[in-house]
PDB file of C-alpha atoms in Angstrom:
ATOM      1  CA  MET A   5     197.551  47.503 127.225  1.00  0.00           C
ATOM      2  CA  GLY A   6     199.413  44.738 125.423  1.00  0.00           C
ATOM      3  CA  ASP A   7     198.070  45.985 121.965  1.00  0.00           C
ATOM      4  CA  LEU A   8     199.204  49.565 122.512  1.00  0.00           C
ATOM      5  CA  GLU A   9     201.490  50.610 119.691  1.00  0.00           C
ATOM      6  CA  ARG A  10     204.583  52.636 120.503  1.00  0.00           C
ATOM      7  CA  GLY A  11     207.432  54.224 118.654  1.00  0.00           C
ATOM      8  CA  ALA A  12     207.899  56.362 115.565  1.00  0.00           C
ATOM      9  CA  GLY A  13     206.115  53.933 113.299  1.00  0.00           C
ATOM     10  CA  ALA A  14     202.988  54.071 115.408  1.00  0.00           C
ATOM     11  CA  LEU A  15     203.173  57.805 115.483  1.00  0.00           C
ATOM     12  CA  ARG A  16     203.482  58.056 111.715  1.00  0.00           C
ATOM     13  CA  ASN A  17     200.574  55.653 111.345  1.00  0.00           C
ATOM     14  CA  PHE A  18     198.497  57.821 113.672  1.00  0.00           C
ATOM     15  CA  GLN A  19     199.568  60.962 111.799  1.00  0.00           C
ATOM     16  CA  SER A  20     198.543  59.470 108.454  1.00  0.00           C
ATOM     17  CA  LYS A  21     195.138  58.595 109.902  1.00  0.00           C
ATOM     18  CA  ILE A  22     194.694  62.119 111.140  1.00  0.00           C
ATOM     19  CA  ASN A  23     195.697  63.498 107.767  1.00  0.00           C
ATOM     20  CA  ALA A  24     193.204  61.200 106.040  1.00  0.00           C
ATOM     21  CA  LEU A  25     190.424  62.169 108.479  1.00  0.00           C
ATOM     22  CA  LEU A  26     191.118  65.879 108.032  1.00  0.00           C
ATOM     23  CA  THR A  27     191.011  65.536 104.212  1.00  0.00           C
ATOM     24  CA  GLU A  28     187.923  63.435 104.390  1.00  0.00           C
ATOM     25  CA  PHE A  29     186.201  65.958 106.705  1.00  0.00           C
ATOM     26  CA  GLU A  30     187.070  68.980 104.597  1.00  0.00           C
ATOM     27  CA  ASN A  31     185.733  67.268 101.442  1.00  0.00           C
ATOM     28  CA  SER A  32     182.569  66.072 103.150  1.00  0.00           C
ATOM     29  CA  PRO A  33     179.249  67.950 103.505  1.00  0.00           C
ATOM     30  CA  GLY A  34     180.419  68.792 107.122  1.00  0.00           C
ATOM     31  CA  GLY A  35     183.456  70.703 105.896  1.00  0.00           C
ATOM     32  CA  HIS A  36     183.209  74.402 106.759  1.00  0.00           C
ATOM     33  CA  GLN A  37     183.222  75.579 103.121  1.00  0.00           C
ATOM     34  CA  LYS A  38     180.334  73.325 102.180  1.00  0.00           C
ATOM     35  CA  VAL A  39     178.370  74.122 105.293  1.00  0.00           C
ATOM     36  CA  ALA A  40     178.893  77.823 104.571  1.00  0.00           C
ATOM     37  CA  GLU A  41     177.445  77.406 101.066  1.00  0.00           C
ATOM     38  CA  HIS A  42     174.018  76.311 102.392  1.00  0.00           C
ATOM     39  CA  THR A  43     172.277  79.514 102.981  1.00  0.00           C
ATOM     40  CA  ILE A  44     168.593  80.451 102.649  1.00  0.00           C
ATOM     41  CA  GLN A  45     167.215  83.850 101.811  1.00  0.00           C
ATOM     42  CA  ARG A  46     164.536  85.465 104.053  1.00  0.00           C
ATOM     43  CA  GLY A  47     161.930  85.296 101.289  1.00  0.00           C
ATOM     44  CA  ALA A  48     162.039  81.494 101.260  1.00  0.00           C
ATOM     45  CA  PHE A  49     160.110  81.394 104.572  1.00  0.00           C
ATOM     46  CA  SER A  50     157.074  83.490 103.481  1.00  0.00           C
ATOM     47  CA  GLY A  51     157.841  85.814 100.615  1.00  0.00           C
ATOM     48  CA  THR A  52     158.765  89.384 101.022  1.00  0.00           C
ATOM     49  CA  ALA A  53     155.517  91.258 100.364  1.00  0.00           C
ATOM     50  CA  LEU A  54     154.015  91.369 103.794  1.00  0.00           C
ATOM     51  CA  PRO A  55     155.632  91.509 107.229  1.00  0.00           C
ATOM     52  CA  PHE A  56     155.533  88.053 108.942  1.00  0.00           C
ATOM     53  CA  ALA A  57     157.085  88.167 112.428  1.00  0.00           C
ATOM     54  CA  GLU A  58     157.295  84.384 112.824  1.00  0.00           C
ATOM     55  CA  ALA A  59     159.047  83.990 109.529  1.00  0.00           C
ATOM     56  CA  ASP A  60     161.459  86.858 110.476  1.00  0.00           C
ATOM     57  CA  GLY A  61     162.102  85.091 113.778  1.00  0.00           C
ATOM     58  CA  PHE A  62     162.635  81.700 112.187  1.00  0.00           C
ATOM     59  CA  PHE A  63     164.996  83.290 109.580  1.00  0.00           C
ATOM     60  CA  THR A  64     166.946  84.959 112.391  1.00  0.00           C
ATOM     61  CA  GLN A  65     167.269  81.633 114.269  1.00  0.00           C
ATOM     62  CA  TYR A  66     168.233  79.797 111.049  1.00  0.00           C
ATOM     63  CA  ASN A  67     171.010  82.289 110.367  1.00  0.00           C
ATOM     64  CA  ARG A  68     172.221  82.012 114.046  1.00  0.00           C
ATOM     65  CA  VAL A  69     172.330  78.193 113.887  1.00  0.00           C
ATOM     66  CA  HIS A  70     173.931  78.213 110.370  1.00  0.00           C
ATOM     67  CA  LYS A  71     176.646  80.623 111.630  1.00  0.00           C
ATOM     68  CA  GLU A  72     177.283  78.289 114.657  1.00  0.00           C
ATOM     69  CA  LEU A  73     177.498  75.231 112.404  1.00  0.00           C
ATOM     70  CA  VAL A  74     180.095  76.975 110.187  1.00  0.00           C
ATOM     71  CA  THR A  75     182.035  77.991 113.265  1.00  0.00           C
ATOM     72  CA  LEU A  76     181.861  74.426 114.765  1.00  0.00           C
ATOM     73  CA  SER A  77     183.032  72.954 111.520  1.00  0.00           C
ATOM     74  CA  LYS A  78     186.013  75.337 111.361  1.00  0.00           C
ATOM     75  CA  LEU A  79     186.865  74.505 115.009  1.00  0.00           C
ATOM     76  CA  LEU A  80     186.691  70.776 114.341  1.00  0.00           C
ATOM     77  CA  ALA A  81     189.028  71.197 111.354  1.00  0.00           C
ATOM     78  CA  ASP A  82     191.346  73.346 113.518  1.00  0.00           C
ATOM     79  CA  GLN A  83     191.432  70.720 116.244  1.00  0.00           C
ATOM     80  CA  MET A  84     192.293  68.011 113.743  1.00  0.00           C
ATOM     81  CA  GLU A  85     195.012  70.156 112.261  1.00  0.00           C
ATOM     82  CA  LEU A  86     196.404  70.898 115.732  1.00  0.00           C
ATOM     83  CA  LEU A  87     196.504  67.217 116.418  1.00  0.00           C
ATOM     84  CA  ARG A  88     198.246  66.574 113.084  1.00  0.00           C
ATOM     85  CA  LEU A  89     200.868  69.241 113.816  1.00  0.00           C
ATOM     86  CA  GLY A  90     201.364  67.844 117.271  1.00  0.00           C
ATOM     87  CA  ALA A  91     201.871  64.358 115.987  1.00  0.00           C
ATOM     88  CA  HIS A  92     204.395  65.660 113.447  1.00  0.00           C
ATOM     89  CA  ALA A  93     206.296  67.521 116.172  1.00  0.00           C
ATOM     90  CA  ALA A  94     206.376  64.404 118.308  1.00  0.00           C
ATOM     91  CA  ASP A  95     207.616  62.354 115.352  1.00  0.00           C
ATOM     92  CA  VAL A  96     210.468  64.625 114.373  1.00  0.00           C
ATOM     93  CA  GLY A  97     211.220  65.905 117.858  1.00  0.00           C
ATOM     94  CA  PHE A  98     209.896  69.244 119.161  1.00  0.00           C
ATOM     95  CA  ASP A  99     213.308  70.903 118.731  1.00  0.00           C
ATOM     96  CA  ASN A 100     213.302  69.915 115.006  1.00  0.00           C
ATOM     97  CA  VAL A 101     209.951  71.637 114.095  1.00  0.00           C
ATOM     98  CA  ASP A 102     210.363  74.430 111.609  1.00  0.00           C
ATOM     99  CA  GLU A 103     209.275  77.951 112.555  1.00  0.00           C
ATOM    100  CA  ASP A 104     206.359  78.008 110.143  1.00  0.00           C
ATOM    101  CA  THR A 105     204.833  74.868 111.730  1.00  0.00           C
ATOM    102  CA  ARG A 106     205.340  76.378 115.201  1.00  0.00           C
ATOM    103  CA  ARG A 107     203.558  79.557 114.078  1.00  0.00           C
ATOM    104  CA  ARG A 108     200.636  77.587 112.604  1.00  0.00           C
ATOM    105  CA  PHE A 109     200.339  75.535 115.749  1.00  0.00           C
ATOM    106  CA  HIS A 110     200.273  78.578 117.980  1.00  0.00           C
ATOM    107  CA  ALA A 111     197.857  80.464 115.637  1.00  0.00           C
ATOM    108  CA  ILE A 112     195.435  77.570 115.696  1.00  0.00           C
ATOM    109  CA  GLN A 113     195.785  77.181 119.493  1.00  0.00           C
ATOM    110  CA  GLU A 114     195.055  80.903 119.863  1.00  0.00           C
ATOM    111  CA  ARG A 115     191.943  80.653 117.705  1.00  0.00           C
ATOM    112  CA  LEU A 116     190.734  77.682 119.730  1.00  0.00           C
ATOM    113  CA  ASP A 117     191.405  79.527 123.034  1.00  0.00           C
ATOM    114  CA  VAL A 118     189.464  82.541 121.822  1.00  0.00           C
ATOM    115  CA  ALA A 119     186.550  80.312 120.660  1.00  0.00           C
ATOM    116  CA  VAL A 120     186.420  78.639 124.147  1.00  0.00           C
ATOM    117  CA  GLU A 121     186.307  82.073 125.811  1.00  0.00           C
ATOM    118  CA  GLU A 122     183.637  83.359 123.505  1.00  0.00           C
ATOM    119  CA  HIS A 123     181.571  80.233 124.140  1.00  0.00           C
ATOM    120  CA  LYS A 124     181.898  80.602 127.926  1.00  0.00           C
ATOM    121  CA  LYS A 125     180.733  84.288 127.674  1.00  0.00           C
ATOM    122  CA  TYR A 126     177.802  83.267 125.417  1.00  0.00           C
ATOM    123  CA  GLU A 127     176.769  80.524 127.817  1.00  0.00           C
ATOM    124  CA  GLU A 128     176.917  82.862 130.804  1.00  0.00           C
ATOM    125  CA  LYS A 129     174.814  85.481 128.972  1.00  0.00           C
ATOM    126  CA  HIS A 130     172.186  83.039 127.597  1.00  0.00           C
ATOM    127  CA  THR A 131     171.798  80.404 130.265  1.00  0.00           C
ATOM    128  CA  ASP A 132     168.097  79.513 130.687  1.00  0.00           C
ATOM    129  CA  LYS A 133     167.003  82.595 128.644  1.00  0.00           C
ATOM    130  CA  PRO A 134     165.157  82.159 125.345  1.00  0.00           C
ATOM    131  CA  ASP A 135     166.828  84.049 122.511  1.00  0.00           C
ATOM    132  CA  GLN A 136     163.499  85.547 121.378  1.00  0.00           C
ATOM    133  CA  PRO A 137     160.304  85.518 123.526  1.00  0.00           C
ATOM    134  CA  ARG A 138     157.095  84.520 121.821  1.00  0.00           C
ATOM    135  CA  THR A 139     154.686  87.358 121.231  1.00  0.00           C
ATOM    136  CA  ASP A 140     151.990  85.428 119.318  1.00  0.00           C
ATOM    137  CA  MET A 141     150.633  83.474 122.298  1.00  0.00           C
ATOM    138  CA  PRO A 142     149.022  84.649 125.578  1.00  0.00           C
ATOM    139  CA  ASN A 143     150.793  83.934 128.785  1.00  0.00           C
ATOM    140  CA  VAL A 144     149.245  80.557 129.508  1.00  0.00           C
ATOM    141  CA  THR A 145     150.095  80.340 133.154  1.00  0.00           C
ATOM    142  CA  LYS A 146     148.735  83.847 133.824  1.00  0.00           C
ATOM    143  CA  ASP A 147     145.497  83.030 131.883  1.00  0.00           C
ATOM    144  CA  MET A 148     144.994  79.728 133.742  1.00  0.00           C
ATOM    145  CA  GLY A 149     145.103  81.239 137.215  1.00  0.00           C
TER     146      GLY A 149
END
């Protein structure tokens, strides 16, 4: 614990590191805007002329995963922003934080709370259940008995 920094200088140093990480993340391929740009059309999996259930299923799963990646990227950026705002508030004193910063802090916190609740509901609903049962293969355990 001897190398633990304390005081306003350490907090400003921490805040500048968070700011740099947030900027780097948003400009990286993992930033939510860049992740959102990477989409694939349904026809890329098999064309559009004939029905192809497996390609439709794969496309559905691709879209689901892509949506989740965009959401996770936004949540990560929100968490870093929340940390940045908290470090700023600790630096200037919580009573000296302007109203706009307080509103942003609480708005982000509310978004994160909603995301946690939605994730809990999703987990409860989808625990140990496949999103889409396979219809192209016989029931192996039934056929083996």
